[in-house]
XYZ file of C-alpha atoms in Angstrom:
479
model
C -2.068 19.552 -3.768
C -3.683 18.983 -0.397
C -2.000 16.458 1.872
C -4.555 14.140 3.486
C -3.969 13.673 7.197
C -5.317 10.899 9.401
C -5.413 10.922 13.157
C -6.071 7.488 14.511
C -8.558 6.814 17.329
C -8.924 3.327 18.805
C -11.215 2.394 21.648
C -11.024 -0.765 23.647
C -10.212 -3.417 21.134
C -12.435 -1.304 18.880
C -10.542 1.343 16.989
C -11.213 4.331 14.790
C -9.630 7.345 13.160
C -10.687 10.438 15.085
C -10.380 14.179 14.711
C -11.828 17.327 16.230
C -12.879 20.629 14.740
C -15.076 21.728 11.777
C -17.165 24.988 10.084
C -15.219 27.684 8.339
C -13.472 29.501 11.149
C -10.071 30.091 12.548
C -8.744 28.565 15.703
C -6.561 30.400 18.124
C -4.236 28.333 20.214
C -0.791 26.844 19.774
C 0.244 27.988 16.260
C 2.101 24.758 15.625
C 1.328 21.154 16.330
C 3.915 18.748 17.686
C 4.074 16.921 14.400
C 7.621 15.757 14.151
C 7.580 13.904 10.840
C 10.733 15.334 9.283
C 9.851 14.261 5.743
C 6.384 15.776 5.657
C 5.769 18.399 2.977
C 8.060 19.785 0.335
C 10.896 21.086 2.459
C 12.520 20.831 5.849
C 14.184 23.296 8.173
C 17.579 22.639 6.636
C 16.453 23.171 3.051
C 15.174 26.748 3.082
C 16.475 30.000 4.591
C 14.902 31.029 7.867
C 15.255 33.763 10.415
C 15.448 33.168 14.143
C 12.761 34.781 16.271
C 13.950 37.300 18.848
C 14.525 36.174 22.444
C 13.389 32.546 22.199
C 12.938 30.879 25.532
C 15.621 28.435 26.639
C 15.354 25.088 24.913
C 13.084 26.376 22.120
C 14.522 27.741 18.884
C 11.877 29.239 16.604
C 12.658 29.158 12.895
C 10.316 30.934 10.475
C 10.296 31.914 6.797
C 10.676 35.620 6.027
C 6.967 36.399 5.925
C 4.184 37.391 8.332
C 2.923 34.470 10.437
C -0.877 34.376 10.711
C -0.901 33.215 14.323
C -3.986 31.050 13.879
C -5.163 27.998 11.969
C -8.229 27.905 9.725
C -10.425 24.814 10.107
C -14.004 23.666 9.511
C -15.104 23.659 13.128
C -18.905 23.528 12.797
C -19.696 22.376 9.262
C -17.358 19.685 7.875
C -17.463 19.244 4.121
C -18.794 15.659 4.432
C -20.379 13.512 7.159
C -21.790 10.019 7.723
C -19.906 8.022 5.084
C -18.285 4.597 5.023
C -15.092 2.937 3.816
C -15.059 -0.723 2.774
C -11.854 -2.762 2.878
C -10.911 -6.452 2.613
C -8.897 -8.388 5.189
C -7.664 -11.970 5.515
C -9.399 -13.970 8.242
C -7.300 -17.128 7.975
C -3.853 -18.322 7.038
C -4.691 -18.577 3.351
C -4.788 -15.371 1.255
C -8.030 -16.593 -0.310
C -9.827 -16.351 3.053
C -10.774 -12.705 2.629
C -13.794 -10.842 3.967
C -15.033 -7.325 3.316
C -15.497 -5.072 6.323
C -16.719 -1.509 6.647
C -15.656 1.357 8.878
C -17.953 4.339 9.295
C -16.634 7.743 8.260
C -17.776 10.274 10.840
C -16.671 13.316 8.849
C -14.200 14.787 6.402
C -12.974 18.316 6.992
C -10.590 20.809 5.437
C -7.904 22.581 7.459
C -4.663 24.471 7.163
C -1.389 22.827 8.023
C -0.166 24.687 11.089
C 3.517 23.780 10.917
C 5.441 21.205 12.847
C 7.854 20.829 15.732
C 11.188 19.069 15.226
C 12.550 17.832 18.551
C 16.331 17.632 18.926
C 16.952 15.585 22.062
C 20.714 15.717 21.616
C 20.773 19.518 21.966
C 17.655 19.705 24.184
C 15.888 22.074 21.826
C 12.838 22.160 19.581
C 12.829 23.637 16.083
C 9.579 25.065 14.719
C 9.183 24.504 10.962
C 6.557 26.802 9.405
C 7.315 26.066 5.760
C 3.942 24.394 5.240
C 1.924 26.656 7.526
C -1.286 27.594 5.716
C -1.131 24.755 3.185
C -4.479 22.984 2.845
C -4.939 19.489 4.215
C -7.791 17.006 4.407
C -8.748 15.164 7.581
C -10.799 11.981 7.571
C -12.496 11.004 10.834
C -13.412 7.336 11.211
C -15.590 5.796 13.907
C -14.302 3.084 16.326
C -15.195 0.107 14.119
C -11.816 -1.675 13.863
C -10.145 -3.956 16.348
C -6.513 -4.641 15.424
C -3.485 -3.185 13.694
C -3.982 -5.199 10.518
C -7.486 -3.829 10.007
C -6.250 -0.283 10.524
C -3.368 -0.697 8.084
C -5.662 -2.264 5.468
C -8.207 0.551 5.792
C -5.462 3.168 5.418
C -4.122 1.376 2.344
C -7.618 1.368 0.821
C -7.904 5.097 1.480
C -4.524 5.616 -0.199
C -5.750 3.774 -3.308
C -8.909 5.909 -3.430
C -6.944 9.158 -3.116
C -4.564 8.016 -5.859
C -7.426 7.014 -8.166
C -9.105 10.404 -7.666
C -5.855 12.282 -8.260
C -6.188 13.954 -4.851
C -2.737 12.891 -3.684
C -0.172 10.130 -4.073
C -0.721 9.699 -0.319
C 2.851 8.528 0.191
C 3.200 8.141 3.950
C 7.004 7.986 3.889
C 7.089 11.401 2.184
C 4.591 12.948 4.606
C 1.715 13.193 2.127
C -0.453 11.237 4.565
C 0.002 10.539 8.244
C -1.917 8.713 10.945
C -2.374 9.477 14.634
C -3.669 6.402 16.476
C -5.778 6.735 19.624
C -6.073 3.350 21.316
C -7.943 2.082 24.364
C -9.050 -1.305 25.684
C -12.049 -2.393 27.727
C -13.734 -5.563 28.889
C -16.862 -6.758 27.024
C -19.953 -4.906 28.154
C -17.991 -2.105 29.832
C -17.587 1.485 28.579
C -14.639 2.366 26.377
C -11.429 2.774 28.314
C -9.000 5.674 28.681
C -7.242 6.237 25.372
C -3.694 7.051 24.411
C -2.687 8.740 21.170
C 0.255 7.480 19.108
C 1.391 10.378 16.925
C 2.642 10.656 13.366
C 2.813 7.107 12.108
C 4.361 7.275 8.651
C 3.810 3.776 7.271
C 0.987 1.236 7.294
C 3.388 -1.369 8.716
C 4.359 0.859 11.651
C 0.693 1.729 12.174
C -0.204 -1.944 12.582
C 2.756 -2.617 14.876
C 2.105 0.443 17.050
C -1.566 -0.405 17.539
C -0.966 -4.061 18.345
C 1.841 -3.171 20.779
C -0.273 -0.511 22.512
C -3.256 -2.870 22.856
C -1.111 -5.468 24.589
C 0.661 -2.862 26.737
C -2.650 -1.503 28.036
C -4.042 -4.983 28.702
C -0.925 -5.927 30.675
C -1.075 -2.661 32.632
C -4.718 -3.147 33.629
C -4.310 -6.845 34.482
C -1.426 -5.938 36.819
C -3.574 -3.415 38.687
C -2.274 -0.294 36.948
C -4.127 2.457 35.134
C -3.959 3.899 31.642
C -2.972 7.550 31.354
C -4.538 9.843 28.785
C -1.239 10.701 27.108
C 0.455 11.203 23.776
C 2.976 8.556 22.752
C 5.298 7.972 19.822
C 6.285 4.709 18.147
C 9.952 3.731 18.272
C 10.280 1.589 15.156
C 13.760 0.382 16.160
C 12.548 -0.992 19.491
C 9.085 -1.873 18.213
C 7.316 -0.153 21.108
C 5.505 3.064 22.013
C 7.071 5.613 24.375
C 5.455 8.530 26.280
C 5.675 12.073 24.881
C 3.369 14.159 27.074
C 0.173 13.764 29.104
C -3.167 15.148 27.911
C -4.896 15.776 31.232
C -5.418 19.465 30.487
C -7.341 20.276 27.313
C -5.762 22.751 24.924
C -7.497 26.093 25.068
C -8.727 26.317 21.474
C -10.879 29.358 20.791
C -12.953 29.367 17.598
C -14.213 32.413 15.751
C -15.514 33.030 12.209
C -12.927 33.802 9.512
C -14.138 37.033 7.836
C -11.966 36.682 4.730
C -13.416 33.354 3.578
C -16.771 33.141 1.750
C -19.075 30.229 2.631
C -18.438 26.957 0.796
C -21.840 25.876 -0.532
C -22.532 22.429 -1.949
C -25.593 21.520 -4.023
C -27.052 18.524 -5.776
C -29.144 18.662 -8.922
C -32.352 18.953 -6.888
C -31.214 21.854 -4.718
C -29.267 23.809 -7.355
C -30.655 27.382 -7.632
C -32.216 28.175 -10.985
C -29.993 30.248 -13.247
C -26.887 29.487 -11.156
C -23.584 29.777 -12.998
C -22.187 26.202 -13.125
C -18.690 27.662 -12.883
C -19.513 29.363 -9.587
C -21.240 26.553 -7.690
C -20.294 23.017 -6.649
C -22.770 20.397 -7.897
C -22.135 17.113 -6.072
C -24.056 15.098 -8.681
C -21.828 16.431 -11.468
C -18.732 15.546 -9.469
C -20.080 12.042 -8.841
C -20.701 11.522 -12.571
C -17.074 12.407 -13.332
C -15.570 10.050 -10.750
C -13.037 7.571 -12.150
C -13.280 3.856 -11.462
C -12.588 3.365 -7.760
C -10.378 0.542 -6.399
C -13.213 -1.693 -5.194
C -14.900 -1.580 -8.608
C -11.558 -2.197 -10.340
C -10.917 -5.315 -8.253
C -14.386 -6.652 -9.015
C -13.855 -6.024 -12.743
C -10.503 -7.838 -12.749
C -12.055 -10.889 -11.090
C -14.982 -10.829 -13.512
C -13.039 -10.192 -16.740
C -9.949 -12.308 -16.172
C -11.176 -14.929 -13.718
C -8.405 -14.092 -11.272
C -8.569 -14.708 -7.543
C -9.669 -11.769 -5.338
C -6.297 -11.719 -3.580
C -4.563 -11.358 -6.967
C -6.738 -8.371 -7.854
C -5.765 -6.799 -4.507
C -2.058 -7.408 -5.179
C -2.260 -5.726 -8.597
C -3.721 -2.571 -7.076
C -1.527 -2.440 -3.996
C 1.670 -1.730 -5.955
C 1.737 1.654 -7.699
C 1.775 1.202 -11.465
C 1.449 -2.596 -11.382
C -2.129 -2.701 -12.668
C -1.229 -0.509 -15.645
C 1.778 -2.745 -16.378
C -0.444 -5.859 -16.220
C -3.070 -4.361 -18.524
C -0.436 -3.334 -21.081
C 0.936 -6.893 -21.125
C -2.590 -8.283 -21.576
C -3.148 -6.028 -24.598
C 0.009 -7.233 -26.368
C 0.092 -10.980 -25.702
C -1.899 -14.017 -26.771
C -1.162 -15.766 -23.480
C -4.068 -16.484 -21.162
C -4.777 -13.897 -18.422
C -4.055 -16.526 -15.764
C -0.536 -16.993 -17.154
C 0.005 -13.218 -17.355
C -1.198 -12.779 -13.769
C 1.219 -15.435 -12.527
C 4.215 -13.924 -14.307
C 3.432 -10.351 -13.243
C 2.747 -11.155 -9.573
C 5.391 -13.824 -9.068
C 8.326 -13.325 -11.422
C 8.084 -9.615 -12.300
C 7.039 -8.341 -8.871
C 9.538 -10.676 -7.202
C 12.433 -9.148 -9.163
C 11.210 -5.639 -8.301
C 11.142 -6.379 -4.581
C 14.529 -8.080 -4.616
C 16.110 -4.885 -5.917
C 13.735 -2.473 -4.137
C 12.545 -0.929 -7.401
C 9.266 0.750 -8.305
C 7.301 -0.499 -11.328
C 8.310 2.654 -13.205
C 11.979 1.733 -12.687
C 11.688 -1.759 -14.163
C 14.182 -2.618 -16.940
C 11.597 -5.029 -18.422
C 8.842 -3.334 -20.424
C 5.284 -4.668 -20.874
C 6.071 -5.255 -24.565
C 9.113 -7.391 -23.742
C 7.203 -9.507 -21.230
C 4.322 -9.890 -23.706
C 6.726 -11.151 -26.397
C 8.282 -13.607 -23.944
C 4.864 -14.950 -22.957
C 3.959 -15.372 -26.634
C 7.061 -17.542 -27.132
C 6.020 -19.611 -24.138
C 2.395 -19.804 -25.271
C 3.243 -21.266 -28.685
C 5.677 -23.707 -27.052
C 8.719 -22.215 -28.729
C 10.528 -22.333 -25.368
C 10.105 -24.176 -22.092
C 9.131 -22.598 -18.757
C 12.692 -22.891 -17.461
C 14.050 -21.295 -20.642
C 11.495 -18.475 -20.290
C 12.902 -17.689 -16.844
C 16.412 -17.579 -18.283
C 15.206 -15.150 -20.946
C 13.532 -12.974 -18.291
C 16.769 -12.808 -16.316
C 18.567 -11.659 -19.464
C 15.886 -9.048 -20.111
C 16.323 -7.780 -16.547
C 19.990 -7.102 -17.277
C 18.673 -4.529 -19.760
C 21.146 -5.156 -22.575
C 18.685 -4.003 -25.237
C 17.931 -7.461 -26.665
C 14.490 -8.810 -27.472
C 13.279 -12.171 -26.112
C 13.575 -13.703 -29.583
C 17.187 -12.553 -29.913
C 18.078 -13.994 -26.508
C 16.437 -17.320 -27.368
C 18.366 -17.550 -30.664
C 21.734 -16.554 -29.137
C 21.483 -18.995 -26.247
C 19.853 -21.748 -28.340
C 16.915 -22.069 -25.980
C 14.338 -23.154 -28.590
C 12.364 -26.259 -27.717
C 13.386 -29.416 -29.552
C 10.820 -29.831 -32.349
C 12.241 -33.033 -33.875
C 9.955 -35.766 -32.508
C 12.100 -38.606 -33.831
C 15.198 -37.194 -32.140
C 13.268 -36.977 -28.877
C 12.148 -40.617 -29.265
C 15.766 -41.711 -29.692
C 16.955 -39.717 -26.672
C 14.232 -41.174 -24.458
C 15.015 -44.731 -25.620
C 18.755 -44.354 -24.960
C 18.019 -42.869 -21.531
C 15.901 -45.868 -20.543
C 18.616 -48.274 -21.674
C 21.352 -46.345 -19.859
C 19.492 -46.285 -16.514
C 17.885 -49.671 -15.872
C 18.015 -49.090 -12.095
C 15.731 -46.053 -12.401
C 13.399 -47.992 -14.704
C 13.222 -50.843 -12.174
C 12.536 -48.358 -9.379
C 9.643 -46.939 -11.403
C 8.175 -50.377 -12.060
C 8.308 -51.102 -8.315
C 5.921 -48.212 -7.772
C 8.147 -45.214 -7.000
C 6.315 -42.254 -8.656
C 9.389 -40.027 -8.363
C 11.396 -42.222 -10.715
C 9.599 -40.808 -13.782
C 10.739 -37.311 -12.800
C 14.310 -38.597 -12.595
C 14.052 -39.937 -16.164
C 12.519 -36.672 -17.429
C 15.373 -34.760 -15.846
C 17.958 -36.990 -17.521
C 16.391 -36.484 -20.961
C 16.158 -32.711 -20.446
C 19.807 -32.644 -19.423
C 20.716 -34.460 -22.623
C 18.809 -31.857 -24.658
C 20.316 -28.942 -22.697
C 16.855 -28.081 -21.412
C 15.383 -27.693 -24.893
C 12.819 -30.488 -24.634
C 9.301 -29.945 -23.288
C 8.849 -31.962 -20.029
C 5.267 -32.844 -20.969
C 6.362 -34.231 -24.352
C 9.209 -36.163 -22.701
C 6.809 -37.744 -20.198
C 4.421 -38.820 -22.984
C 7.238 -40.502 -24.943
C 8.716 -42.217 -21.857
C 5.385 -43.564 -20.679
C 4.600 -44.948 -24.130
C 8.005 -46.613 -24.425
C 7.776 -48.105 -20.926
C 4.339 -49.581 -21.594
C 5.320 -51.170 -24.938
């Protein structure tokens, strides 16, 4: 499976993902990039046998698998597979999550390449290890134009791209595992002036670090220019422990890439229904219109459907998609419960997701199944238990002792009190036992009623519905 790769380009408070190269050819030059993400790919230097190249220069240890190294990288240098697209994403523009706007970044091009390997720098031993385990593996590069202006926008756009790749089945695009990476090129400039000198921050392996690196680099460059300094065209890395970028090497001299056609690769030809040659074998050609017709529902359309079908807030639809597997969990609960979608949304995003994050678990690792949560919500919906009792049941379900919600309710005697006459008596005795609270309420303290409700619920061991208690108390107080 191809590993998508982003290289990030930002220009003067306007930023974009940027790449070079395209057309089916091979590129001679440095056989490996300085891509020191140790988790990228399926293996690392320490996990597979290697041989050491003969007579390595001092400070550079070359490790290679026991096979012939090609010595060049294949890329689409002249004819990228796609050009002139766009990527829409939603960002918050205020303090409230509901203040969301949709923005668009232009996609300059998408191109296919080979992974060329990576360098692993060991500062302690002053040596560099060359890992060629993934050399030759296909990767996808997406080039975005400079249409974004802060770290949050960049991180949100990358997250949207991850969701699209996951929906298409292209890749899980897990940045921490090296399935997607971002190189960020950032520059600043004053309004009306040309774009400034850019720096490149390499191999950012999380959306959070991407945002932090960009915002730090923007401020660093502004401070440098305002103090009379200049920005160097250099490569930098992000130190996540210190929260800052640090220099790696300057980029004053361009790398001497030499492109030439690759004779062993046939042309990759794309057609639509209008340009498809007559009599062409559908198994031997790529018809873009046929591919488009088979596309699954993409994230933007899914979010719009969730808002339309369930009446949820846009930010809730975003939250359901942003966690892998959460949307499927939500939809399975919806299918099995009579509770309103709004109630299901609240429980999934607040209670369920909150427990997952507390224990750093993925949705697939949850001890609570959609069926169990659906049954619990049904008990709550028909007022068999109170909201506080439902949370107790959920906590028991999370302990994964194999009990159903109904069994937990019966064992812990959490059923709501259904005897109306018994509730009337409890409320009456509570009013008589606490005349000071009653007097406080009559003097206009609105909190006093909550005190009385709490006292009645305590007497019923939490088995009485607060709404029913309030109705009875108010009627008795007014009589």
